[in-house]
PDB file of C-alpha atoms in Angstrom:
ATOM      1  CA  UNK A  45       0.000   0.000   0.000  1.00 50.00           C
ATOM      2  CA  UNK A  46       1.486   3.389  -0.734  1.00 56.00           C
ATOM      3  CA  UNK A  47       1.183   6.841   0.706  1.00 59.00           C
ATOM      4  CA  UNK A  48      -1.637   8.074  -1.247  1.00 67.00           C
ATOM      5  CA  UNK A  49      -3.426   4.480  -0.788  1.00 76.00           C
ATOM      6  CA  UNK A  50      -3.228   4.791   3.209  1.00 81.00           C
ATOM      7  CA  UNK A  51      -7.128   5.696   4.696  1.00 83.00           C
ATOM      8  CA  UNK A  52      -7.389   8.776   6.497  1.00 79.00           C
ATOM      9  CA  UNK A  53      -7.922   7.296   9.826  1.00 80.00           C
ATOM     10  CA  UNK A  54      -4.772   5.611   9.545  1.00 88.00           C
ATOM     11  CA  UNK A  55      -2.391   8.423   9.497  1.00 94.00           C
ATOM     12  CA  UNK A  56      -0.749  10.161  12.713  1.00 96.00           C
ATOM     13  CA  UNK A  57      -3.097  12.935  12.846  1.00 97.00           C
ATOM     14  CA  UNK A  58      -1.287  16.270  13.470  1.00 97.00           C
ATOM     15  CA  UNK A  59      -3.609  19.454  14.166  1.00 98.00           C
ATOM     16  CA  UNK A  60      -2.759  22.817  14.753  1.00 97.00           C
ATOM     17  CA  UNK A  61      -5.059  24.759  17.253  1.00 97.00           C
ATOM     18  CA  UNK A  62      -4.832  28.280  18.288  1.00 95.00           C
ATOM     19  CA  UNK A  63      -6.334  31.850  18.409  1.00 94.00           C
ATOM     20  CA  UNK A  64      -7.693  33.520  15.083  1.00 93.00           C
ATOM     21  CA  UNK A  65      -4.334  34.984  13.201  1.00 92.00           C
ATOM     22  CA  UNK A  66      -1.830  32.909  15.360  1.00 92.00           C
ATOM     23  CA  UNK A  67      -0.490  31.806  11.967  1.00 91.00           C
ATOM     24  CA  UNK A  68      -1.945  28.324  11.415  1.00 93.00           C
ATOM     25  CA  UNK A  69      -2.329  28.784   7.997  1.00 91.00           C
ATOM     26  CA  UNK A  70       0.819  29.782   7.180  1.00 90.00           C
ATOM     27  CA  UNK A  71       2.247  26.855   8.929  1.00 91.00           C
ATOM     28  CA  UNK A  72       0.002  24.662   6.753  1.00 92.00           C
ATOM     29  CA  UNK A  73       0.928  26.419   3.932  1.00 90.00           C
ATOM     30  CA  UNK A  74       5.133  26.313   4.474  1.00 88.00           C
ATOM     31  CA  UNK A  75       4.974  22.466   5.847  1.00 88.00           C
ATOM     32  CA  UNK A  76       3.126  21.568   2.918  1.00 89.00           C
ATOM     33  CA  UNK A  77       4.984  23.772   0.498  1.00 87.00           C
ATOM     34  CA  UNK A  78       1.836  24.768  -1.063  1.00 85.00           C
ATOM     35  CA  UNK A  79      -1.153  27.345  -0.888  1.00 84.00           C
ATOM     36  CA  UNK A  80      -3.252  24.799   0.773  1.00 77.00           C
ATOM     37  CA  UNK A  81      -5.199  27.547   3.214  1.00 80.00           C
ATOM     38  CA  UNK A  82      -6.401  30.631   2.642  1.00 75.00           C
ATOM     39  CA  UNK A  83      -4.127  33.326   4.476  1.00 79.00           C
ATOM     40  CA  UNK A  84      -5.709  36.593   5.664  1.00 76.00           C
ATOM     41  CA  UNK A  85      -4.724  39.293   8.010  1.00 76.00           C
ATOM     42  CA  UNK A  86      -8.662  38.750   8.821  1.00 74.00           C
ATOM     43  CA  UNK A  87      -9.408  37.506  11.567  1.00 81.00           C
ATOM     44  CA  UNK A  88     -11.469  34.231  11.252  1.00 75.00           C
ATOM     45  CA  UNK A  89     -10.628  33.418   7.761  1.00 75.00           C
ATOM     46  CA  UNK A  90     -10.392  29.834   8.349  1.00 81.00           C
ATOM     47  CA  UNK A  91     -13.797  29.039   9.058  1.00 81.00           C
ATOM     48  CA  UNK A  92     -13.459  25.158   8.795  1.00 88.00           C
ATOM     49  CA  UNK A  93     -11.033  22.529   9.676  1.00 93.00           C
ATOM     50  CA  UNK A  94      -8.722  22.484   6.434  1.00 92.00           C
ATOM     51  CA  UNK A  95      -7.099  18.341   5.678  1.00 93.00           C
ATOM     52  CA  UNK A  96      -3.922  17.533   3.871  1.00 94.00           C
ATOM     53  CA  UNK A  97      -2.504  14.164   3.622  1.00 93.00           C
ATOM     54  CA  UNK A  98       0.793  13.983   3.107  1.00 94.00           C
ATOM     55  CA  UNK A  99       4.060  11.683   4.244  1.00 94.00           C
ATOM     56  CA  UNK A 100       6.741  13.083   6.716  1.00 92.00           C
ATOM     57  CA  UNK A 101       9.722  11.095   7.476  1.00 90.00           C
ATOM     58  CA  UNK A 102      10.012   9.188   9.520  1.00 91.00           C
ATOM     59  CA  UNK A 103       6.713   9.468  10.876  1.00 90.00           C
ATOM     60  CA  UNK A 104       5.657   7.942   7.135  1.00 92.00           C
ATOM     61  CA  UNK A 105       1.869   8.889   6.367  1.00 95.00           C
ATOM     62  CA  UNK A 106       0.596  11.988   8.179  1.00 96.00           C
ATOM     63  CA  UNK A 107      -2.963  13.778   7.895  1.00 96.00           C
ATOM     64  CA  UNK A 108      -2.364  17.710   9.043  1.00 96.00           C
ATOM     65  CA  UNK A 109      -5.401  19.425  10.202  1.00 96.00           C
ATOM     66  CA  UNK A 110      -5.731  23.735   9.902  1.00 95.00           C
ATOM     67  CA  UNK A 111      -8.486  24.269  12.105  1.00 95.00           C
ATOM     68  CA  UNK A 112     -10.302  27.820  12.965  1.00 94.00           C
ATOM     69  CA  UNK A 113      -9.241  30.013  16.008  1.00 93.00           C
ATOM     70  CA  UNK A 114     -10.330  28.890  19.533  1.00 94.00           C
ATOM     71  CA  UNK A 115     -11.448  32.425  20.446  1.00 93.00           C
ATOM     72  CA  UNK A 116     -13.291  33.317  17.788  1.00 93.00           C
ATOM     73  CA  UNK A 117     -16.675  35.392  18.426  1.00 93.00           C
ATOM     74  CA  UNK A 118     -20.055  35.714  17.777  1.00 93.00           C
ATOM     75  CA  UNK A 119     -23.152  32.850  17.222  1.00 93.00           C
ATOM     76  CA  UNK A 120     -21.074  31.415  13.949  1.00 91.00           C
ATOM     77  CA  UNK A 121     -17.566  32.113  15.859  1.00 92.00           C
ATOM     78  CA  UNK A 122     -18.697  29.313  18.571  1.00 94.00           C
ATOM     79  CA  UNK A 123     -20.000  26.921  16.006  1.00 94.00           C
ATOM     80  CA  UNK A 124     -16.234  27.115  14.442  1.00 93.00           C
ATOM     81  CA  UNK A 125     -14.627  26.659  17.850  1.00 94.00           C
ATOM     82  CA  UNK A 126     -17.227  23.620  18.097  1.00 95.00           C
ATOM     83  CA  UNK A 127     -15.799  22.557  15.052  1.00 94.00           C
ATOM     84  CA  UNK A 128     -12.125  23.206  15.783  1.00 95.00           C
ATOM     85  CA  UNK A 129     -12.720  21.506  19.514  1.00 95.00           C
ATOM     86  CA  UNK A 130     -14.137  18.453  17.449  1.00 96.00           C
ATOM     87  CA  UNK A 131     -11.026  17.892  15.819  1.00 96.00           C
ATOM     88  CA  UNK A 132      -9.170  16.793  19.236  1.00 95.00           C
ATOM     89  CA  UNK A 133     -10.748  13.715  19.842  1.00 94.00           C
ATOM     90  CA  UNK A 134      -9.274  12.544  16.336  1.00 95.00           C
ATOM     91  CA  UNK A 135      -5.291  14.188  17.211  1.00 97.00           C
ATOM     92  CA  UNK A 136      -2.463  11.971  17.487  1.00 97.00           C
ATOM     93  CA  UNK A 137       0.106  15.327  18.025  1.00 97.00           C
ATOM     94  CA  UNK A 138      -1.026  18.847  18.916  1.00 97.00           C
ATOM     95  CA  UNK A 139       0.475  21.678  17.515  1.00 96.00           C
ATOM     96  CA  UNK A 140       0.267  24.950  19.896  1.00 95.00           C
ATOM     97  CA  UNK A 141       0.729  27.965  17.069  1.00 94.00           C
ATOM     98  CA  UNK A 142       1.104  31.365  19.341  1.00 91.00           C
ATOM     99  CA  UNK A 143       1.440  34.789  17.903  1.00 87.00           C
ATOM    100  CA  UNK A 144       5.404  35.539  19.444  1.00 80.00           C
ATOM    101  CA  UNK A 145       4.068  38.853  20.337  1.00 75.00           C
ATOM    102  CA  UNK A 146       1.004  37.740  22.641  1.00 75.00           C
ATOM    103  CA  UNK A 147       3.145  34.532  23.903  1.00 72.00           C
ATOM    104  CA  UNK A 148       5.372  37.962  25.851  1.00 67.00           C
ATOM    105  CA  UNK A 149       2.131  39.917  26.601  1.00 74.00           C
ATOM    106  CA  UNK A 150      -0.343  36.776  27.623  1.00 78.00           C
ATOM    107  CA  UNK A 151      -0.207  32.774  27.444  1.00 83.00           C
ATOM    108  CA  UNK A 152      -3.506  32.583  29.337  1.00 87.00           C
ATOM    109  CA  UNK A 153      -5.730  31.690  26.361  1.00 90.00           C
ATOM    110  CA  UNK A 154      -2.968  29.546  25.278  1.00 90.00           C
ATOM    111  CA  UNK A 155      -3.074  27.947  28.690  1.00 91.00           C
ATOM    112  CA  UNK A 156      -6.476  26.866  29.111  1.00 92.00           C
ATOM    113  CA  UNK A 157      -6.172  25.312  25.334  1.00 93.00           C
ATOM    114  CA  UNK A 158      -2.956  23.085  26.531  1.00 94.00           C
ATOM    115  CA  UNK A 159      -5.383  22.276  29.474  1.00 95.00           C
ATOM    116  CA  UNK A 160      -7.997  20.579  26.989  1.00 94.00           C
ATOM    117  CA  UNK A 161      -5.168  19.316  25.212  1.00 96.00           C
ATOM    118  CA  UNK A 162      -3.538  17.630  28.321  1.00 96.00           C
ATOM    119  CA  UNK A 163      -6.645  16.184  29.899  1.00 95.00           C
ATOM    120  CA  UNK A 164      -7.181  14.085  26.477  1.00 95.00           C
ATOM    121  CA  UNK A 165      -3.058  13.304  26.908  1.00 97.00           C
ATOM    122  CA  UNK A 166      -2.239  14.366  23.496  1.00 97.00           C
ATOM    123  CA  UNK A 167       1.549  15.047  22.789  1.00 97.00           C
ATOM    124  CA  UNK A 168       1.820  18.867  21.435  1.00 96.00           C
ATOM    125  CA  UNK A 169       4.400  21.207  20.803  1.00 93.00           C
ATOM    126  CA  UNK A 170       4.225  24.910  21.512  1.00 91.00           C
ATOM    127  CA  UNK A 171       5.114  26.931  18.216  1.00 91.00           C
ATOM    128  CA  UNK A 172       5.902  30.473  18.809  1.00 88.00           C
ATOM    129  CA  UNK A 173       5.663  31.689  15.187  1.00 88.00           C
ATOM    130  CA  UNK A 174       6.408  35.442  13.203  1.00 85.00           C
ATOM    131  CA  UNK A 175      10.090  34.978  14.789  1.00 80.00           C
ATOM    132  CA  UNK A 176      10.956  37.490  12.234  1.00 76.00           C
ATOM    133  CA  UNK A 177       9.642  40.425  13.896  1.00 74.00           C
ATOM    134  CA  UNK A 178      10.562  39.397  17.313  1.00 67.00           C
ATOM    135  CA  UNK A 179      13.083  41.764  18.769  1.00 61.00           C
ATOM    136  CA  UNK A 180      14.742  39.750  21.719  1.00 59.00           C
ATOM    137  CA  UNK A 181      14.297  36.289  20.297  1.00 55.00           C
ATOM    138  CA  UNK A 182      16.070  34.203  22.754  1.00 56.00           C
ATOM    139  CA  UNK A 183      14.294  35.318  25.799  1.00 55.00           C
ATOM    140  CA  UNK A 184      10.959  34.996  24.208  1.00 54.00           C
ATOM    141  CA  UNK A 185      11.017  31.282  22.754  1.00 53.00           C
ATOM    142  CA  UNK A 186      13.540  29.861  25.748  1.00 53.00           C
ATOM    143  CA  UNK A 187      10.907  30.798  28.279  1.00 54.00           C
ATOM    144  CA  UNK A 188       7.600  30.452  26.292  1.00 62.00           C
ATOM    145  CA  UNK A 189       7.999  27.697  23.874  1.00 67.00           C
ATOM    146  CA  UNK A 190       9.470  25.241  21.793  1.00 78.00           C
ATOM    147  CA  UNK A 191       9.880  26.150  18.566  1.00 83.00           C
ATOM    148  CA  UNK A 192      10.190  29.321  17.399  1.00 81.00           C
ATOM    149  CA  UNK A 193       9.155  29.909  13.569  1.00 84.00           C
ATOM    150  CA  UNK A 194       8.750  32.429  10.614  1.00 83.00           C
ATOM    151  CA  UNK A 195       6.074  31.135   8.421  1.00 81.00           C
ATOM    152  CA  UNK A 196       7.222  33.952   6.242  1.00 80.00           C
ATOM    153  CA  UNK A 197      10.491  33.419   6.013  1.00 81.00           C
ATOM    154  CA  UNK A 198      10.624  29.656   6.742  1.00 79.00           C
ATOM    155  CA  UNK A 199      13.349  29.981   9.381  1.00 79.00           C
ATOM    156  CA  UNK A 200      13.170  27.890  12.556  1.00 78.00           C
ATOM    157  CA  UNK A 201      14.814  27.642  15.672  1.00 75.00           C
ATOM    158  CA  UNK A 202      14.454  24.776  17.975  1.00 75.00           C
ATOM    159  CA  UNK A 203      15.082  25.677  21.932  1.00 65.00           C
TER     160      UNK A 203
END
């Protein structure tokens, strides 16, 4: 059976999960190498979870998940976070994507999302993307995450 032959529930299923314009997209977009999701200073553009299969070495067959912003707002802004929540129970790895700049202003929201992600003991990494507009780098990612990324310029630092 090859890649593209593997069923959808039986890849690793990696999601990415944060607020509106954390930079999920992008991430999507630069992982994949294509302009998979729709990317939008916006907020809210992603109004449904976005699937791409794919294979990543070594984890071998992979489905990654975009899903909407956990604090969107409004009557339609709680049916995407409904839809965004749904997508935990079907994880296998959690990606964390935090705007650099709120990760050194607030984590709280960020918080109380690893919460849901830790009581259904999913693995996750915290991903403090736009690194390139960060002005005191080290000090940012070393205390409030574990990767630091540019989805724009495709540079990553690991901590």
């Amino acid at each position: 059976m090859g890649m593209n032959d593997t069923p959808k529930g039986e890849r690793i299923q990696i999601a990415l999960f944060g607020r509106r314009n954390a930079g999920k997209s992008s991430i999507i977009n630069a992982i994949t190498g294509q302009d998979l999701a729709i990317v939008s200073n916006v907020k809210g553009t992603t109004t449904d979870p976005v699937y791409k299969a794919m294979e990543i070495l070594p984890l071998g067959p992979v489905m990654l998940v975009d899903t909407p912003g956990l604090d969107d707002e409004g009557e339609l802004g709680q049916e995407r976070i409904r839809k965004a929540k749904s997508v935990l129970n079907k994880t296998d790895i959690a990606l964390v994507v935090v705007d650099g700049h709120q990760a050194l202003e607030d984590m709280s929201f960020e918080q109380s999302i690893l919460q849901l992600i830790e009581q259904k003991q999913i693995p996750h990494i915290i991903i403090l993307n736009k690194q390139d507009t960060f002005i005191d780098q080290e000090n940012a990612v070393t205390s409030k995450g574990d990767i630091c990324v540019s989805a724009t310029t495709g540079n990553i630092t690991v901590f």
